Amino acid sequence: MKPSKEPTSCEVQLAVRRKDAPPKGATMTLRELLDRYAILNNLSDKTIALYGTTLDRFRDFLRAEAGDPAREAMVADLDDMVVSKFLRWRSKTPHRNRVPKPASVLKDRTQ
């Protein structure tokens, strides 16, 4: 049997960094993702504005949940439970002094 080689301190540090590193895309904001997606898919200005409005409402929801007025929506926030809570919040929370129509909430759900 071969004796096992002890890892060097550099190898140990690399292993720790990989384990503790944030998931890929976790540090990208949803606005940055939209910018990239718009270019890659040649989206129209109207579509970009529509998606941007939905992202603004999602950011508002996250800020309300966290109590942090500077919080930005991140790719890592796209979790089934978070999005479900957002859709419920969106259907009940007034924006510009009115509650959105069910069709608007459905639109947000499909985007």
Coordinates of N, CA and C in Angstrom, one line a residue:
M1 N 0.8 -1.2 0.0 CA 0.0 0.0 0.0 C 0.9 1.2 0.0
K2 N 0.4 2.2 -0.8 CA 1.2 3.5 -0.9 C 0.8 4.4 0.3
P3 N 1.8 5.0 0.9 CA 1.4 6.0 1.9 C 0.7 7.2 1.3
S4 N -0.3 7.7 2.0 CA -1.1 8.8 1.5 C -0.2 10.1 1.7
K5 N -0.3 10.9 0.7 CA 0.5 12.2 0.8 C -0.4 13.2 1.5
E6 N 0.3 13.9 2.5 CA -0.4 14.9 3.2 C -0.6 16.1 2.3
P7 N -1.8 16.8 2.3 CA -2.0 18.0 1.5 C -1.1 19.1 2.0
T8 N -0.7 19.9 1.1 CA 0.1 21.1 1.5 C -0.9 22.2 2.0
S9 N -0.4 23.2 2.7 CA -1.2 24.2 3.3 C -1.9 25.0 2.1
C10 N -1.3 25.1 1.0 CA -1.9 25.8 -0.1 C -3.1 25.0 -0.7
E11 N -2.9 23.7 -0.8 CA -4.0 22.8 -1.2 C -5.2 22.8 -0.2
V12 N -4.9 22.9 1.1 CA -6.0 23.0 2.1 C -6.7 24.3 1.9
Q13 N -6.0 25.4 1.7 CA -6.6 26.7 1.6 C -7.5 26.8 0.4
L14 N -7.0 26.2 -0.8 CA -7.9 26.1 -2.0 C -9.1 25.4 -1.7
A15 N -9.0 24.2 -1.1 CA -10.2 23.4 -0.8 C -11.2 24.2 0.1
V16 N -10.7 24.9 1.1 CA -11.6 25.7 1.9 C -12.3 26.8 1.1
R17 N -11.5 27.5 0.3 CA -12.1 28.6 -0.5 C -13.2 28.1 -1.5
R18 N -12.9 26.9 -2.1 CA -14.0 26.4 -3.0 C -15.2 26.0 -2.2
K19 N -15.1 25.5 -1.0 CA -16.2 25.1 -0.2 C -17.0 26.3 0.3
D20 N -16.3 27.4 0.6 CA -17.0 28.6 1.2 C -17.3 29.6 0.1
A21 N -17.0 29.4 -1.2 CA -17.3 30.3 -2.2 C -18.8 30.4 -2.4
P22 N -19.3 31.6 -2.7 CA -20.7 31.7 -3.0 C -21.0 30.9 -4.3
P23 N -22.3 30.4 -4.4 CA -22.6 29.7 -5.7 C -22.5 30.7 -6.9
K24 N -22.2 30.0 -8.0 CA -22.0 30.8 -9.2 C -23.2 31.7 -9.5
G25 N -23.1 32.9 -9.8 CA -24.2 33.8 -10.0 C -24.8 34.4 -8.8
A26 N -24.4 34.0 -7.6 CA -25.0 34.5 -6.4 C -24.7 36.0 -6.2
T27 N -23.6 36.5 -6.7 CA -23.3 37.9 -6.5 C -23.8 38.8 -7.6
M28 N -24.5 38.2 -8.6 CA -25.0 39.0 -9.7 C -26.4 39.5 -9.4
T29 N -26.7 40.8 -9.6 CA -28.0 41.3 -9.3 C -28.9 40.9 -10.5
L30 N -30.2 40.9 -10.2 CA -31.2 40.6 -11.2 C -31.2 41.6 -12.3
R31 N -30.9 42.9 -12.0 CA -30.8 43.9 -13.0 C -29.6 43.6 -14.0
E32 N -28.5 43.2 -13.4 CA -27.3 42.8 -14.3 C -27.7 41.6 -15.2
L33 N -28.4 40.7 -14.6 CA -28.8 39.5 -15.4 C -29.8 40.0 -16.5
L34 N -30.7 40.9 -16.2 CA -31.6 41.4 -17.3 C -30.8 42.1 -18.4
D35 N -29.8 42.9 -18.0 CA -29.0 43.5 -19.0 C -28.3 42.5 -19.9
R36 N -27.7 41.5 -19.4 CA -27.1 40.4 -20.2 C -28.1 39.7 -21.0
Y37 N -29.2 39.3 -20.4 CA -30.3 38.6 -21.1 C -30.8 39.4 -22.3
A38 N -31.0 40.7 -22.1 CA -31.6 41.6 -23.1 C -30.7 41.6 -24.3
I39 N -29.4 41.7 -24.1 CA -28.4 41.7 -25.2 C -28.4 40.4 -25.9
L40 N -28.3 39.3 -25.2 CA -28.2 38.0 -25.8 C -29.4 37.6 -26.6
N41 N -30.6 38.1 -26.1 CA -31.8 37.7 -26.8 C -32.5 38.8 -27.6
N42 N -31.7 39.9 -27.8 CA -32.2 41.0 -28.6 C -33.6 41.5 -28.2
L43 N -33.8 41.7 -26.9 CA -35.1 42.2 -26.4 C -35.4 43.6 -26.8
S44 N -36.6 43.9 -27.0 CA -37.0 45.3 -27.4 C -37.0 46.1 -26.1
D45 N -36.9 47.5 -26.3 CA -36.9 48.4 -25.2 C -38.1 48.2 -24.3
K46 N -39.3 48.0 -25.0 CA -40.5 47.8 -24.3 C -40.5 46.6 -23.4
T47 N -39.9 45.5 -23.9 CA -39.8 44.3 -23.1 C -38.9 44.5 -21.9
I48 N -37.8 45.1 -22.2 CA -36.8 45.4 -21.1 C -37.5 46.2 -20.0
A49 N -38.2 47.2 -20.4 CA -38.9 48.1 -19.4 C -39.9 47.3 -18.6
L50 N -40.7 46.4 -19.3 CA -41.7 45.5 -18.6 C -41.0 44.6 -17.6
Y51 N -39.9 43.9 -18.0 CA -39.2 43.1 -17.1 C -38.6 43.9 -15.9
G52 N -38.1 45.1 -16.3 CA -37.5 45.9 -15.2 C -38.5 46.3 -14.2
T53 N -39.7 46.6 -14.6 CA -40.8 46.9 -13.6 C -41.1 45.7 -12.7
T54 N -41.1 44.5 -13.2 CA -41.3 43.4 -12.4 C -40.1 43.2 -11.4
L55 N -38.9 43.4 -11.9 CA -37.7 43.3 -11.0 C -37.8 44.4 -9.9
D56 N -38.3 45.6 -10.3 CA -38.4 46.7 -9.3 C -39.4 46.3 -8.1
R57 N -40.5 45.7 -8.5 CA -41.4 45.2 -7.5 C -40.8 44.1 -6.6
F58 N -40.1 43.2 -7.3 CA -39.4 42.1 -6.5 C -38.4 42.7 -5.6
R59 N -37.7 43.7 -6.0 CA -36.7 44.4 -5.1 C -37.4 45.0 -4.0
D60 N -38.5 45.7 -4.2 CA -39.3 46.3 -3.2 C -39.8 45.3 -2.1
F61 N -40.2 44.1 -2.6 CA -40.6 43.1 -1.7 C -39.5 42.6 -0.8
L62 N -38.3 42.4 -1.5 CA -37.1 41.9 -0.7 C -36.7 43.0 0.3
R63 N -36.8 44.2 0.0 CA -36.5 45.3 0.9 C -37.4 45.3 2.1
A64 N -38.7 45.2 1.8 CA -39.7 45.1 2.9 C -39.5 43.9 3.8
E65 N -39.2 42.8 3.2 CA -39.0 41.6 4.0 C -37.8 41.7 4.9
A66 N -36.7 42.3 4.3 CA -35.4 42.4 5.1 C -35.3 43.6 6.0
G67 N -36.2 44.6 5.7 CA -36.1 45.8 6.5 C -34.9 46.6 6.1
D68 N -34.4 46.4 4.9 CA -33.2 47.1 4.4 C -33.5 47.9 3.2
P69 N -33.5 49.2 3.2 CA -33.9 50.0 2.1 C -32.8 50.0 1.0
A70 N -31.7 49.4 1.2 CA -30.6 49.4 0.2 C -30.5 48.0 -0.5
R71 N -31.3 47.1 -0.1 CA -31.2 45.7 -0.5 C -31.5 45.6 -2.0
E72 N -30.6 44.9 -2.7 CA -30.9 44.7 -4.2 C -31.3 43.2 -4.4
A73 N -32.0 43.0 -5.4 CA -32.5 41.6 -5.8 C -31.3 40.9 -6.5
M74 N -30.9 39.7 -5.9 CA -29.8 39.0 -6.5 C -30.3 37.7 -7.1
V75 N -29.5 37.1 -8.0 CA -29.8 35.9 -8.6 C -30.1 34.8 -7.6
A76 N -29.4 34.8 -6.5 CA -29.6 33.8 -5.4 C -30.9 34.0 -4.8
D77 N -31.6 35.1 -4.9 CA -32.9 35.3 -4.4 C -34.0 34.5 -5.1
L78 N -33.7 34.0 -6.3 CA -34.7 33.3 -7.1 C -34.9 31.8 -6.5
D79 N -35.7 31.8 -5.5 CA -36.0 30.5 -4.8 C -37.5 30.4 -4.9
D80 N -38.0 29.1 -5.0 CA -39.5 28.9 -5.1 C -40.3 29.6 -4.0
M81 N -39.8 29.4 -2.8 CA -40.6 30.0 -1.7 C -40.6 31.5 -1.7
V82 N -39.4 32.1 -2.0 CA -39.3 33.6 -2.0 C -40.2 34.1 -3.1
V83 N -40.2 33.5 -4.3 CA -41.0 34.0 -5.4 C -42.5 33.8 -5.1
S84 N -42.8 32.7 -4.5 CA -44.2 32.5 -4.1 C -44.7 33.6 -3.1
K85 N -43.8 33.9 -2.1 CA -44.2 34.9 -1.1 C -44.3 36.3 -1.8
F86 N -43.4 36.5 -2.8 CA -43.5 37.8 -3.6 C -44.8 37.9 -4.3
L87 N -45.2 36.8 -5.0 CA -46.5 36.9 -5.7 C -47.7 37.2 -4.8
R88 N -47.7 36.6 -3.6 CA -48.7 36.8 -2.7 C -48.7 38.3 -2.2
W89 N -47.5 38.8 -1.9 CA -47.3 40.2 -1.5 C -47.7 41.1 -2.6
R90 N -47.3 40.8 -3.8 CA -47.6 41.6 -4.9 C -49.1 41.8 -5.1
S91 N -49.9 40.7 -4.9 CA -51.3 40.7 -5.1 C -52.1 41.5 -4.1
K92 N -51.4 41.8 -2.9 CA -52.1 42.5 -1.8 C -51.5 43.9 -1.5
T93 N -50.3 44.2 -2.1 CA -49.7 45.4 -1.7 C -49.9 46.5 -2.8
P94 N -50.4 47.7 -2.3 CA -50.7 48.7 -3.3 C -49.4 49.3 -3.9
H95 N -49.4 49.6 -5.1 CA -48.3 50.3 -5.8 C -48.9 51.5 -6.6
R96 N -48.4 52.7 -6.3 CA -49.0 53.9 -6.9 C -50.4 54.0 -6.5
N97 N -50.7 53.7 -5.2 CA -52.0 53.9 -4.6 C -53.1 52.9 -5.1
R98 N -52.7 51.8 -5.7 CA -53.7 50.8 -6.0 C -53.1 49.4 -6.0
V99 N -54.0 48.5 -5.7 CA -53.6 47.1 -5.7 C -53.6 46.6 -7.2
P100 N -52.6 45.8 -7.6 CA -52.6 45.4 -9.0 C -53.8 44.4 -9.3
K101 N -54.1 44.4 -10.5 CA -55.2 43.5 -11.0 C -54.6 42.0 -11.0
P102 N -55.5 41.0 -10.9 CA -55.0 39.7 -10.9 C -54.2 39.3 -12.2
A103 N -54.6 40.0 -13.3 CA -53.8 39.7 -14.6 C -52.4 40.2 -14.5
S104 N -52.2 41.3 -13.8 CA -50.8 41.9 -13.6 C -50.0 40.9 -12.8
V105 N -50.6 40.4 -11.7 CA -49.8 39.4 -10.9 C -49.5 38.1 -11.7
L106 N -50.5 37.7 -12.5 CA -50.2 36.5 -13.4 C -49.1 36.8 -14.3
K107 N -49.1 38.0 -14.9 CA -48.0 38.4 -15.8 C -46.6 38.3 -15.1
D108 N -46.6 38.8 -13.8 CA -45.4 38.8 -13.1 C -44.9 37.3 -12.8
R109 N -45.9 36.5 -12.6 CA -45.6 35.0 -12.4 C -45.0 34.4 -13.6
T110 N -45.4 34.8 -14.8 CA -44.9 34.1 -16.0 C -43.6 34.7 -16.5
Q111 N -43.2 35.8 -16.0 CA -42.0 36.4 -16.5 C -40.8 35.8 -15.9

